[in-house]
Amino acid sequence: MSATLAAPSEVRTHPIGLVPAVLVCGAAVLLFGFIQLIPGYAMLAAGLVAAWLTDRSGRTSRLLADLALIALGQVIISTISLRADISYPSMARFAVVLGSAVAVPYLISRYVYGDRVIRFPWRTGRRWTRTQWLYLIGVIAAGWLILPFYFITSGVYNNWPTVTAPDEIARLFVGVNAVGTWDELFFICTVFALLRRHFPTWQANVLQAVVFVSFLWELGYQSWGPLLTIPFALIQGYTFKLTKSLTYVLVVHLLFDAIVFAVIVYAHNGWPAIFPLVPV
C-alpha cells in the first residue's frame, strides 16, 4: 500500500466510528478485567465488523485496519495470565508475548500498511522545560505519599510474590520496570497513536485508558486501584500528546514504578522504611 495512506489528513473520520472503537477497546474489560476470553473475543469481532461497515459506507476510512491492530495486540496479550510471577519461565513468557503484542502491530503497520503512525520517539531534540522537571518531582512526591497507603490498606501487595532473597528482589525490580516500559510502548505509542488518527485526542485518550486500566487490573492493581490507575493512564496519554516524547513519559512511569517496587518490598519485608504515611 502507498505510504500516502498514512497521512492523517487523508483519513476520513465520523462520530459513528466511536461505536466500533468502543467495542474493540471495551473488550479489554472482559479480556483482562473479568478474564472472560470468549465474550471478549466476540466483542472484538463485533467491533471489527462494525468498523468494516463504517469504512464500507464511506463515513470512515482505515478504521478497520487500525482497530484490527489494537484488537490483535489484545488477543496476543490474552494468551497468557497477567498475574505477577517472577519465576524465570514466567518472565520469559511475559517477554515473548508482551514483546509480540508491540512488535506484530508495528511490523504490520510499517511493512504491510506502509505507514508510520506507530512510532517510538525516544529523542525529540528539545530540552525538557522547567515545568517538566517540576512535574517529575511531583510524581515522585505523590507516589511516595500515596502508594504505600494504597498497597498496604487494600492488601493488593499480596498480588505480587513475596521476595526476600537478593535474586528475587532483583527479578521483581526488572519485572516491574520491564512491564512499565512495555506499557508506554503499547498503550501510548501503539493504541493511543492509532486512535488519534480517527478521534479527537480526549476521546482517543479515554479509549486507550480503558485498555490500559483493564490490563493493570489483571496485573494486580485491584481493589480501589482504578482510582489511581485511571488518572495515571489519562495523564500519561495527555503528557505524550504535549511532549511528543516517549522518553519523557517513560521516565515518569519508571519513577512511579520505582516507588511501586520499593513499596512491594517494604510491605513484605518491613524495609526500606522510607515512607512517611505507612498505615500502622
CSV table of C-alpha atoms in Angstrom, one decimal:
chain,number,residue,atom,x,y,z
A,1,MET,CA,0.0,0.0,0.0
A,2,SER,CA,1.1,3.5,-0.6
A,3,ALA,CA,2.7,5.4,2.3
A,4,THR,CA,0.3,8.3,1.5
A,5,LEU,CA,-2.5,6.3,3.1
A,6,ALA,CA,-0.8,7.1,6.5
A,7,ALA,CA,-1.3,10.8,6.2
A,8,PRO,CA,-3.9,11.8,8.9
A,9,SER,CA,-5.4,14.4,6.6
A,10,GLU,CA,-6.4,11.6,4.2
A,11,VAL,CA,-8.2,9.5,6.8
A,12,ARG,CA,-11.9,10.1,6.8
A,13,THR,CA,-13.5,10.3,10.3
A,14,HIS,CA,-17.0,10.3,11.5
A,15,PRO,CA,-18.6,10.2,15.0
A,16,ILE,CA,-20.1,6.8,14.2
A,17,GLY,CA,-16.6,5.4,14.3
A,18,LEU,CA,-16.8,5.6,18.1
A,19,VAL,CA,-19.1,2.6,18.1
A,20,PRO,CA,-16.5,0.0,16.8
A,21,ALA,CA,-13.7,1.7,18.7
A,22,VAL,CA,-15.7,1.4,22.0
A,23,LEU,CA,-16.4,-2.2,21.2
A,24,VAL,CA,-12.7,-3.0,20.5
A,25,CYS,CA,-11.3,-1.1,23.4
A,26,GLY,CA,-14.1,-2.1,25.8
A,27,ALA,CA,-13.3,-5.8,25.1
A,28,ALA,CA,-10.3,-5.3,27.3
A,29,VAL,CA,-12.6,-5.1,30.3
A,30,LEU,CA,-13.8,-8.6,29.5
A,31,LEU,CA,-10.4,-10.0,28.5
A,32,PHE,CA,-8.3,-8.6,31.3
A,33,GLY,CA,-10.8,-7.3,34.0
A,34,PHE,CA,-13.1,-10.3,34.1
A,35,ILE,CA,-10.9,-12.9,32.3
A,36,GLN,CA,-13.8,-13.8,30.0
A,37,LEU,CA,-12.0,-14.7,26.8
A,38,ILE,CA,-14.8,-15.9,24.6
A,39,PRO,CA,-17.1,-12.9,25.3
A,40,GLY,CA,-14.1,-10.7,24.9
A,41,TYR,CA,-13.1,-12.1,21.6
A,42,ALA,CA,-16.8,-11.8,20.5
A,43,MET,CA,-16.8,-8.2,21.4
A,44,LEU,CA,-13.6,-7.6,19.4
A,45,ALA,CA,-15.1,-9.4,16.4
A,46,ALA,CA,-18.3,-7.2,16.7
A,47,GLY,CA,-16.1,-4.1,16.8
A,48,LEU,CA,-14.2,-5.1,13.7
A,49,VAL,CA,-17.4,-5.9,11.8
A,50,ALA,CA,-18.8,-2.5,12.8
A,51,ALA,CA,-15.5,-0.9,11.6
A,52,TRP,CA,-15.8,-2.7,8.3
A,53,LEU,CA,-19.3,-1.4,7.9
A,54,THR,CA,-18.4,2.2,8.7
A,55,ASP,CA,-15.5,2.0,6.3
A,56,ARG,CA,-17.6,0.4,3.6
A,57,SER,CA,-20.2,3.1,4.0
A,58,GLY,CA,-17.6,5.8,3.2
A,59,ARG,CA,-18.1,7.6,6.5
A,60,THR,CA,-14.7,6.5,7.8
A,61,SER,CA,-11.5,5.1,6.2
A,62,ARG,CA,-8.8,2.8,7.5
A,63,LEU,CA,-10.7,2.4,10.8
A,64,LEU,CA,-10.9,-1.3,10.4
A,65,ALA,CA,-7.2,-1.6,9.6
A,66,ASP,CA,-6.2,0.4,12.7
A,67,LEU,CA,-8.6,-1.2,15.1
A,68,ALA,CA,-7.5,-4.6,13.9
A,69,LEU,CA,-4.0,-3.8,15.1
A,70,ILE,CA,-5.4,-2.9,18.5
A,71,ALA,CA,-7.5,-6.0,18.6
A,72,LEU,CA,-4.6,-8.2,17.5
A,73,GLY,CA,-2.4,-6.8,20.3
A,74,GLN,CA,-5.1,-7.6,22.9
A,75,VAL,CA,-5.5,-11.1,21.6
A,76,ILE,CA,-1.8,-11.7,21.8
A,77,ILE,CA,-1.7,-10.4,25.4
A,78,SER,CA,-4.7,-12.6,26.4
A,79,THR,CA,-2.9,-15.8,25.6
A,80,ILE,CA,-1.1,-15.6,29.0
A,81,SER,CA,-2.1,-14.9,32.6
A,82,LEU,CA,-1.0,-11.5,33.7
A,83,ARG,CA,-0.8,-12.3,37.3
A,84,ALA,CA,2.6,-11.2,38.7
A,85,ASP,CA,5.0,-14.1,38.6
A,86,ILE,CA,8.8,-13.6,38.7
A,87,SER,CA,9.8,-17.2,38.1
A,88,TYR,CA,12.3,-17.4,35.2
A,89,PRO,CA,9.9,-19.3,32.8
A,90,SER,CA,7.1,-16.8,33.6
A,91,MET,CA,9.4,-13.8,32.9
A,92,ALA,CA,10.5,-15.3,29.6
A,93,ARG,CA,6.8,-15.9,28.7
A,94,PHE,CA,6.0,-12.3,29.5
A,95,ALA,CA,8.9,-11.1,27.4
A,96,VAL,CA,7.9,-13.1,24.3
A,97,VAL,CA,4.1,-12.4,24.5
A,98,LEU,CA,4.2,-8.8,25.5
A,99,GLY,CA,7.0,-8.1,23.1
A,100,SER,CA,5.0,-9.7,20.3
A,101,ALA,CA,2.0,-7.5,21.2
A,102,VAL,CA,4.1,-4.5,20.4
A,103,ALA,CA,6.2,-5.9,17.6
A,104,VAL,CA,3.5,-7.5,15.5
A,105,PRO,CA,1.2,-4.5,15.2
A,106,TYR,CA,4.2,-2.3,14.5
A,107,LEU,CA,5.5,-4.6,11.7
A,108,ILE,CA,2.1,-4.9,10.1
A,109,SER,CA,1.6,-1.1,10.2
A,110,ARG,CA,5.0,-0.4,8.9
A,111,TYR,CA,5.5,-3.0,6.3
A,112,VAL,CA,2.0,-4.2,5.3
A,113,TYR,CA,0.1,-0.9,5.6
A,114,GLY,CA,3.1,1.1,4.7
A,115,ASP,CA,2.6,3.9,7.2
A,116,ARG,CA,4.5,5.4,10.2
A,117,VAL,CA,1.7,6.0,12.7
A,118,ILE,CA,3.2,3.7,15.3
A,119,ARG,CA,6.5,5.4,16.3
A,120,PHE,CA,8.7,5.4,19.3
A,121,PRO,CA,10.1,8.9,19.6
A,122,TRP,CA,13.0,8.5,22.0
A,123,ARG,CA,14.6,11.8,21.0
A,124,THR,CA,12.7,14.9,20.2
A,125,GLY,CA,15.7,17.3,20.0
A,126,ARG,CA,14.1,19.5,22.7
A,127,ARG,CA,15.3,20.1,26.2
A,128,TRP,CA,12.8,19.4,29.0
A,129,THR,CA,11.2,22.6,30.4
A,130,ARG,CA,11.2,23.7,34.0
A,131,THR,CA,7.6,22.6,34.2
A,132,GLN,CA,8.5,19.1,33.0
A,133,TRP,CA,11.2,18.8,35.7
A,134,LEU,CA,8.9,20.0,38.4
A,135,TYR,CA,6.3,17.5,37.2
A,136,LEU,CA,8.8,14.7,37.7
A,137,ILE,CA,9.4,15.9,41.2
A,138,GLY,CA,5.7,16.0,41.8
A,139,VAL,CA,5.3,12.4,40.5
A,140,ILE,CA,7.9,11.2,43.0
A,141,ALA,CA,6.3,13.0,45.9
A,142,ALA,CA,2.8,11.8,45.0
A,143,GLY,CA,3.9,8.2,44.7
A,144,TRP,CA,5.9,8.3,47.9
A,145,LEU,CA,2.9,9.6,49.8
A,146,ILE,CA,0.0,7.7,48.2
A,147,LEU,CA,1.3,4.3,47.0
A,148,PRO,CA,2.2,2.8,50.5
A,149,PHE,CA,-1.3,3.7,51.7
A,150,TYR,CA,-2.9,2.1,48.7
A,151,PHE,CA,-0.9,-1.1,48.5
A,152,ILE,CA,-1.0,-1.8,52.3
A,153,THR,CA,-4.5,-0.8,53.2
A,154,SER,CA,-6.0,-2.6,50.2
A,155,GLY,CA,-3.8,-5.6,50.6
A,156,VAL,CA,-3.0,-5.6,46.9
A,157,TYR,CA,0.7,-6.0,47.6
A,158,ASN,CA,-0.2,-9.7,48.0
A,159,ASN,CA,-0.9,-9.8,44.3
A,160,TRP,CA,2.9,-9.7,43.9
A,161,PRO,CA,5.1,-12.6,45.2
A,162,THR,CA,6.9,-12.3,48.5
A,163,VAL,CA,10.5,-11.5,47.8
A,164,THR,CA,13.3,-12.0,50.3
A,165,ALA,CA,16.4,-13.3,48.6
A,166,PRO,CA,18.5,-10.8,46.6
A,167,ASP,CA,17.9,-12.7,43.4
A,168,GLU,CA,14.1,-12.5,43.9
A,169,ILE,CA,14.3,-8.8,44.7
A,170,ALA,CA,16.4,-8.2,41.6
A,171,ARG,CA,13.9,-10.1,39.4
A,172,LEU,CA,11.0,-8.1,40.9
A,173,PHE,CA,12.8,-4.9,40.1
A,174,VAL,CA,13.5,-6.0,36.5
A,175,GLY,CA,9.9,-7.2,36.0
A,176,VAL,CA,8.2,-4.1,37.4
A,177,ASN,CA,10.4,-1.8,35.2
A,178,ALA,CA,10.1,-4.0,32.1
A,179,VAL,CA,6.3,-4.1,32.2
A,180,GLY,CA,6.3,-0.3,32.9
A,181,THR,CA,8.4,0.2,29.8
A,182,TRP,CA,6.1,-2.0,27.8
A,183,ASP,CA,3.0,-0.1,29.0
A,184,GLU,CA,4.2,3.0,27.2
A,185,LEU,CA,5.2,1.2,24.0
A,186,PHE,CA,1.8,-0.5,23.7
A,187,PHE,CA,-0.8,1.7,25.3
A,188,ILE,CA,0.6,5.1,24.4
A,189,CYS,CA,2.8,4.6,21.3
A,190,THR,CA,0.5,2.0,19.7
A,191,VAL,CA,-3.1,2.1,20.9
A,192,PHE,CA,-3.2,5.9,21.6
A,193,ALA,CA,-1.4,6.7,18.4
A,194,LEU,CA,-3.7,4.6,16.2
A,195,LEU,CA,-6.8,6.0,17.9
A,196,ARG,CA,-5.7,9.6,17.4
A,197,ARG,CA,-5.9,9.2,13.7
A,198,HIS,CA,-9.6,8.8,13.9
A,199,PHE,CA,-10.8,10.6,17.0
A,200,PRO,CA,-10.2,13.8,19.0
A,201,THR,CA,-7.4,13.5,21.5
A,202,TRP,CA,-9.7,13.3,24.5
A,203,GLN,CA,-11.7,10.5,23.0
A,204,ALA,CA,-8.6,8.6,22.0
A,205,ASN,CA,-7.2,9.1,25.4
A,206,VAL,CA,-10.3,7.8,27.2
A,207,LEU,CA,-10.3,4.7,24.9
A,208,GLN,CA,-6.7,3.9,25.5
A,209,ALA,CA,-7.2,4.3,29.2
A,210,VAL,CA,-9.9,1.7,29.2
A,211,VAL,CA,-7.4,-0.9,27.8
A,212,PHE,CA,-4.6,0.4,30.0
A,213,VAL,CA,-6.5,0.2,33.2
A,214,SER,CA,-8.0,-3.2,32.4
A,215,PHE,CA,-4.5,-4.6,31.8
A,216,LEU,CA,-3.3,-3.1,35.1
A,217,TRP,CA,-6.3,-4.6,36.9
A,218,GLU,CA,-5.3,-8.2,35.9
A,219,LEU,CA,-1.7,-7.4,36.7
A,220,GLY,CA,-2.6,-6.7,40.3
A,221,TYR,CA,-3.8,-3.1,40.7
A,222,GLN,CA,-7.1,-4.1,42.1
A,223,SER,CA,-9.4,-3.0,45.0
A,224,TRP,CA,-9.7,0.7,44.6
A,225,GLY,CA,-6.7,0.8,42.4
A,226,PRO,CA,-8.6,2.2,39.4
A,227,LEU,CA,-9.0,5.5,41.3
A,228,LEU,CA,-5.2,5.8,40.8
A,229,THR,CA,-4.7,4.0,37.5
A,230,ILE,CA,-7.4,5.8,35.6
A,231,PRO,CA,-6.0,9.3,36.2
A,232,PHE,CA,-2.5,7.9,35.6
A,233,ALA,CA,-3.4,6.4,32.2
A,234,LEU,CA,-5.2,9.6,31.2
A,235,ILE,CA,-2.3,11.8,32.3
A,236,GLN,CA,0.3,9.7,30.5
A,237,GLY,CA,-1.7,10.0,27.3
A,238,TYR,CA,-2.1,13.7,27.6
A,239,THR,CA,1.6,14.2,28.6
A,240,PHE,CA,2.6,12.3,25.5
A,241,LYS,CA,0.4,14.5,23.4
A,242,LEU,CA,2.0,17.6,24.8
A,243,THR,CA,5.7,16.4,24.8
A,244,LYS,CA,5.6,14.0,21.9
A,245,SER,CA,8.4,12.3,23.8
A,246,LEU,CA,8.4,8.6,24.6
A,247,THR,CA,11.5,9.2,26.7
A,248,TYR,CA,9.7,11.7,29.0
A,249,VAL,CA,6.5,9.6,29.6
A,250,LEU,CA,8.7,6.6,30.2
A,251,VAL,CA,10.8,8.4,32.8
A,252,VAL,CA,7.6,9.5,34.5
A,253,HIS,CA,6.3,5.9,34.5
A,254,LEU,CA,9.6,4.3,35.7
A,255,LEU,CA,10.0,6.8,38.5
A,256,PHE,CA,6.5,5.8,39.7
A,257,ASP,CA,7.3,2.1,39.3
A,258,ALA,CA,10.5,2.5,41.3
A,259,ILE,CA,8.3,3.5,44.2
A,260,VAL,CA,5.9,0.7,43.5
A,261,PHE,CA,8.8,-1.7,43.7
A,262,ALA,CA,10.0,-0.3,47.0
A,263,VAL,CA,6.5,-0.4,48.5
A,264,ILE,CA,6.0,-4.1,47.5
A,265,VAL,CA,9.4,-5.0,49.0
A,266,TYR,CA,8.5,-3.0,52.2
A,267,ALA,CA,5.1,-4.5,52.5
A,268,HIS,CA,6.5,-8.0,52.5
A,269,ASN,CA,9.7,-7.4,54.5
A,270,GLY,CA,9.3,-4.2,56.5
A,271,TRP,CA,12.1,-2.4,54.7
A,272,PRO,CA,13.1,0.0,53.2
A,273,ALA,CA,11.4,2.1,55.9
A,274,ILE,CA,11.3,5.3,53.8
A,275,PHE,CA,7.6,6.0,53.7
A,276,PRO,CA,6.0,8.7,56.0
A,277,LEU,CA,2.4,7.7,55.7
A,278,VAL,CA,2.6,3.9,56.2
A,279,PRO,CA,-0.6,2.6,57.9
A,280,VAL,CA,0.0,1.1,61.3
